[in-house]
CSV table of C-alpha atoms in Angstrom, one decimal:
chain,number,residue,atom,x,y,z
A,796,MET,CA,162.7,237.1,247.0
A,797,ASP,CA,162.0,233.0,245.9
A,798,SER,CA,161.3,231.8,242.2
A,799,THR,CA,157.5,231.2,243.2
A,800,LEU,CA,157.2,234.6,244.1
A,801,ARG,CA,159.2,236.2,241.9
A,802,ALA,CA,157.7,234.0,238.6
A,803,ILE,CA,154.2,235.2,240.3
A,804,GLU,CA,155.1,238.4,240.4
A,805,ALA,CA,156.2,238.4,236.9
A,806,HIS,CA,152.8,237.4,236.2
A,807,PHE,CA,150.8,239.7,237.0
A,808,ARG,CA,153.6,242.7,237.0
A,809,VAL,CA,153.3,244.3,240.5
A,810,PRO,CA,155.1,243.7,243.7
A,811,LEU,CA,152.8,241.4,246.1
A,812,PRO,CA,152.0,242.3,249.7
A,813,ALA,CA,155.1,243.1,251.8
A,814,LEU,CA,153.3,240.9,254.7
A,815,TYR,CA,152.1,238.7,252.2
A,816,VAL,CA,156.0,237.6,250.9
A,817,GLN,CA,156.9,237.6,255.1
A,818,LEU,CA,154.1,235.0,256.0
A,819,TYR,CA,155.6,232.5,253.0
A,820,GLN,CA,158.9,233.1,254.2
A,821,ASP,CA,158.0,232.3,257.7
A,822,GLY,CA,156.3,229.3,256.4
A,823,MET,CA,152.7,231.1,257.9
A,824,LEU,CA,151.3,230.0,254.0
A,825,ASP,CA,151.5,226.8,254.7
A,826,TRP,CA,148.4,224.6,255.1
A,827,PHE,CA,149.8,221.4,253.0
A,828,LEU,CA,153.4,220.7,254.0
A,829,ASP,CA,153.3,218.1,251.1
A,830,GLY,CA,152.9,220.1,248.1
A,831,GLY,CA,149.6,221.1,248.4
A,832,LEU,CA,148.0,218.2,246.6
A,833,PRO,CA,145.2,216.9,247.6
A,834,ASN,CA,145.5,214.7,250.4
A,835,PRO,CA,142.9,212.1,251.9
A,836,ASN,CA,145.2,211.8,255.3
A,837,TRP,CA,144.8,215.8,255.8
A,838,TYR,CA,143.4,215.9,258.8
A,839,ARG,CA,145.0,212.4,260.0
A,840,ASP,CA,148.7,213.6,258.5
A,841,ILE,CA,149.6,217.1,258.2
A,842,TYR,CA,146.4,219.0,260.8
A,843,PRO,CA,147.9,218.0,264.0
A,844,GLN,CA,151.5,219.0,262.8
A,845,LEU,CA,150.1,222.4,261.9
A,846,ARG,CA,147.6,222.9,265.4
A,847,GLN,CA,150.9,223.2,266.8
A,848,ARG,CA,151.6,226.6,265.0
A,849,PRO,CA,148.5,227.6,263.2
A,850,PRO,CA,149.2,228.9,259.7
A,851,VAL,CA,147.3,231.9,258.4
A,852,LEU,CA,143.2,231.7,258.9
A,853,LEU,CA,143.2,228.5,259.4
A,854,TYR,CA,140.9,228.2,261.2
A,855,ALA,CA,138.9,231.3,259.3
A,856,GLN,CA,134.7,230.9,259.2
A,857,ASP,CA,135.0,230.0,255.0
A,858,PHE,CA,138.2,230.5,254.0
A,859,GLU,CA,140.5,228.3,252.1
A,860,LEU,CA,144.0,229.0,251.1
A,861,ILE,CA,145.4,229.2,247.6
A,862,ALA,CA,149.2,227.3,248.1
A,863,PRO,CA,151.2,230.0,246.3
A,864,SER,CA,152.3,227.3,243.7
A,865,GLU,CA,149.5,226.7,242.5
A,866,LEU,CA,148.3,229.9,242.5
A,867,LEU,CA,148.9,230.9,238.9
A,868,GLU,CA,146.3,227.9,237.5
A,869,GLN,CA,144.0,229.1,240.0
A,870,ASP,CA,141.3,230.2,237.0
A,871,LEU,CA,139.8,234.2,237.9
A,872,ILE,CA,136.5,234.9,237.9
A,873,CYS,CA,137.3,238.2,237.4
A,874,GLU,CA,140.2,238.6,234.2
A,875,PRO,CA,142.8,241.1,235.0
A,876,SER,CA,142.7,244.2,233.3
A,877,PRO,CA,144.6,247.7,233.2
A,878,GLU,CA,141.5,248.7,234.7
A,879,ARG,CA,141.1,246.2,237.1
A,880,LEU,CA,144.1,243.7,238.4
A,881,PHE,CA,143.3,240.8,241.0
A,882,ILE,CA,145.8,238.5,242.3
A,883,PRO,CA,143.8,235.6,244.1
A,884,PHE,CA,145.6,233.9,247.3
A,885,GLY,CA,142.2,231.8,248.7
A,886,THR,CA,138.3,230.9,248.1
A,887,THR,CA,135.3,230.3,250.0
A,888,GLY,CA,134.1,226.5,249.9
A,889,ALA,CA,131.6,227.6,247.1
A,890,GLY,CA,134.6,228.5,244.8
A,891,ASP,CA,134.6,232.3,245.4
A,892,LEU,CA,137.6,234.4,245.6
A,893,TYR,CA,139.9,236.4,247.7
A,894,CYS,CA,142.2,238.6,246.5
A,895,PHE,CA,144.5,241.5,246.6
A,896,TYR,CA,143.2,243.6,244.4
A,897,PRO,CA,145.9,246.5,243.7
A,898,THR,CA,144.3,248.7,241.4
A,899,LEU,CA,142.7,250.5,245.0
A,900,ALA,CA,146.4,250.6,246.4
A,901,GLU,CA,146.0,253.4,249.5
A,902,ASN,CA,149.7,254.1,251.1
A,903,GLY,CA,151.1,250.3,249.2
A,904,GLN,CA,148.7,248.5,250.8
A,905,TYR,CA,146.6,246.5,248.3
A,906,PRO,CA,142.5,246.2,249.4
A,907,VAL,CA,141.5,242.5,250.2
A,908,THR,CA,138.3,241.6,247.8
A,909,LEU,CA,135.4,239.0,247.6
A,910,THR,CA,134.4,237.8,244.1
A,911,TRP,CA,131.0,235.3,244.1
A,912,HIS,CA,131.9,232.5,241.4
A,913,ASP,CA,128.1,232.3,240.7
A,914,GLU,CA,127.3,236.3,240.8
A,915,ASP,CA,129.0,239.0,239.1
A,916,LYS,CA,129.4,241.3,242.2
A,917,THR,CA,133.2,242.1,244.2
A,918,GLU,CA,133.2,243.6,247.4
A,919,VAL,CA,136.3,244.6,248.9
A,920,LEU,CA,136.4,243.6,252.2
A,921,ALA,CA,139.5,245.3,254.0
A,922,PRO,CA,142.1,247.7,252.7
A,923,SER,CA,145.1,245.2,253.1
A,924,LEU,CA,145.7,241.7,254.3
A,925,GLU,CA,146.9,242.6,257.8
A,926,THR,CA,143.2,244.4,258.1
A,927,PHE,CA,141.4,241.1,256.5
A,928,ILE,CA,143.4,238.3,258.7
A,929,PHE,CA,142.5,241.1,262.0
A,930,ARG,CA,138.8,241.2,260.5
A,931,GLU,CA,138.7,237.0,259.6
A,932,MET,CA,140.1,236.4,263.0
A,933,LEU,CA,137.2,238.0,264.8
A,934,ALA,CA,134.6,236.7,262.8
A,935,LYS,CA,135.4,233.9,263.0
A,936,VAL,CA,133.6,233.9,266.7
A,937,THR,CA,130.5,235.6,266.0
A,938,ALA,CA,128.9,232.1,265.4
A,939,ILE,CA,130.0,229.0,267.5
A,940,ASP,CA,127.8,226.0,265.2
A,941,GLU,CA,127.8,222.5,265.7
A,942,TYR,CA,130.2,222.2,261.8
A,943,SER,CA,132.4,225.3,264.1
A,944,LEU,CA,133.1,222.4,266.9
A,945,GLU,CA,133.3,219.6,264.2
A,946,GLY,CA,136.5,217.1,266.0
A,947,TYR,CA,135.9,219.3,269.4
A,948,PRO,CA,134.6,217.7,272.5
A,949,ASP,CA,133.6,220.9,273.3
A,950,PHE,CA,134.0,224.9,273.0
A,951,GLU,CA,137.0,225.1,275.3
A,952,ALA,CA,139.4,222.8,272.8
A,953,LEU,CA,138.2,224.6,270.1
A,954,ARG,CA,139.0,227.7,272.2
A,955,GLN,CA,142.6,226.6,273.0
A,956,ASP,CA,143.2,226.0,269.4
A,957,LEU,CA,142.3,230.1,268.6
A,958,LEU,CA,144.3,230.9,271.5
A,959,LEU,CA,147.4,229.4,269.4
A,960,ALA,CA,146.4,230.7,266.3
A,961,ALA,CA,146.4,234.1,268.0
A,962,ASP,CA,149.7,233.9,269.0
A,963,SER,CA,151.3,232.6,265.9
A,964,ILE,CA,150.2,235.6,263.9
A,965,ARG,CA,150.9,237.9,266.7
A,966,PRO,CA,154.3,239.3,265.2
A,967,TYR,CA,152.4,240.1,262.1
A,968,LEU,CA,149.7,242.5,263.4
A,969,LYS,CA,149.6,245.8,265.3
A,970,PRO,CA,149.6,245.0,269.2
A,971,ALA,CA,146.4,246.8,269.8
A,972,TRP,CA,145.1,244.0,267.4
A,973,ASN,CA,146.6,241.4,269.0
A,974,ASN,CA,144.9,242.5,272.7
A,975,ILE,CA,141.7,243.0,271.4
A,976,LEU,CA,142.3,238.8,269.6
A,977,ASP,CA,143.4,238.2,273.3
A,978,THR,CA,140.7,240.0,275.1
A,979,VAL,CA,137.6,238.4,272.6
A,980,TYR,CA,139.3,234.7,272.9
A,981,ARG,CA,139.1,234.4,276.1
A,982,LEU,CA,135.6,236.0,276.3
A,983,PRO,CA,132.6,233.8,277.9
A,984,LEU,CA,130.4,232.0,275.7
A,985,ARG,CA,127.1,233.3,275.2
A,986,THR,CA,123.6,233.0,273.6
A,987,GLU,CA,122.2,235.3,271.3
A,988,THR,CA,119.2,236.0,269.4
A,989,VAL,CA,119.1,237.0,266.5
A,990,VAL,CA,115.6,238.4,264.8
A,991,LEU,CA,115.0,238.7,261.2
A,992,PRO,CA,111.5,240.4,259.8
A,993,ARG,CA,109.4,237.0,259.4
A,994,THR,CA,111.7,234.8,261.8
A,995,GLN,CA,114.4,235.2,265.2
A,996,TYR,CA,116.8,232.0,266.1
A,997,THR,CA,119.9,232.4,268.8
A,998,ILE,CA,123.6,231.5,268.7
A,999,GLN,CA,126.1,231.0,270.3
A,1000,CYS,CA,128.9,233.2,270.5
A,1001,LEU,CA,131.7,235.3,272.2
A,1002,LEU,CA,130.8,238.6,269.8
A,1003,THR,CA,128.2,239.7,267.9
A,1004,THR,CA,128.1,240.7,264.2
A,1005,THR,CA,126.9,244.5,265.1
A,1006,GLU,CA,130.9,244.5,268.1
A,1007,LEU,CA,132.2,243.1,265.2
A,1008,GLN,CA,131.2,246.1,262.8
A,1009,GLU,CA,131.5,248.6,265.5
A,1010,ILE,CA,135.8,246.7,266.4
A,1011,LEU,CA,136.0,247.1,262.3
A,1012,THR,CA,134.8,250.8,262.4
A,1013,LYS,CA,137.4,251.9,264.8
A,1014,GLU,CA,139.9,250.3,264.0
A,1015,MET,CA,140.2,249.6,260.5
A,1016,PRO,CA,138.4,252.8,259.2
A,1017,PHE,CA,138.1,252.7,254.9
A,1018,SER,CA,137.1,254.9,251.7
A,1019,TYR,CA,135.5,251.9,250.1
A,1020,GLY,CA,134.4,249.0,252.9
A,1021,SER,CA,131.6,247.2,251.7
A,1022,HIS,CA,132.1,248.8,248.3
A,1023,THR,CA,130.5,246.1,245.5
A,1024,PHE,CA,131.5,246.7,241.9
A,1025,SER,CA,130.8,244.4,238.8
A,1026,CYS,CA,133.5,242.3,237.2
A,1027,HIS,CA,132.2,243.2,233.7
A,1028,PRO,CA,131.3,246.8,233.6
A,1029,GLU,CA,129.1,247.7,230.0
């Protein structure tokens, strides 16, 4: 195993998820190609290379990968303890942390959690890294807006990148999930009306949030799904 991964395991005193290790070894955790350092020319110089074989979750809605080499430098929102162990691997644009959570490990799999940086709240999102990847790749197409299309002439150009991402992750997901991604990503773009108690608005999508939840309920049943807890229990 690479010294970077060995250092992470030694620090947290647990093995990393086997899929994370495999993705690392296959170059699928490399969003940077330049050591992960801040690069003002990333979009010009690095991104075109990544598009050819997109690394994991490059097009997720609100996920930024923490470079494995920088993982141990990450400031934790929830400090590790014997009762709660968090291993960060991604962030939102606002600085919330996606973590592996060995505390709730089942069958050798670590659930994935999201901890808010400005609220004492952690949510369990998925039972494993594989299911988290599947979940996020589907969630990407529940709302297609101007931010989704930034840099693209139209949705069909974005669709081609999404299909490349689905093909890139194919060796690491269940065949049935690959089939679902392929089917969903080829659906026609449609407009849906979202009705709230005091307002309503329209969105474009390939998949509604209700349809997404139906797929997740069927494909990744999990006893801790949507479970939330405090990072600092009294």
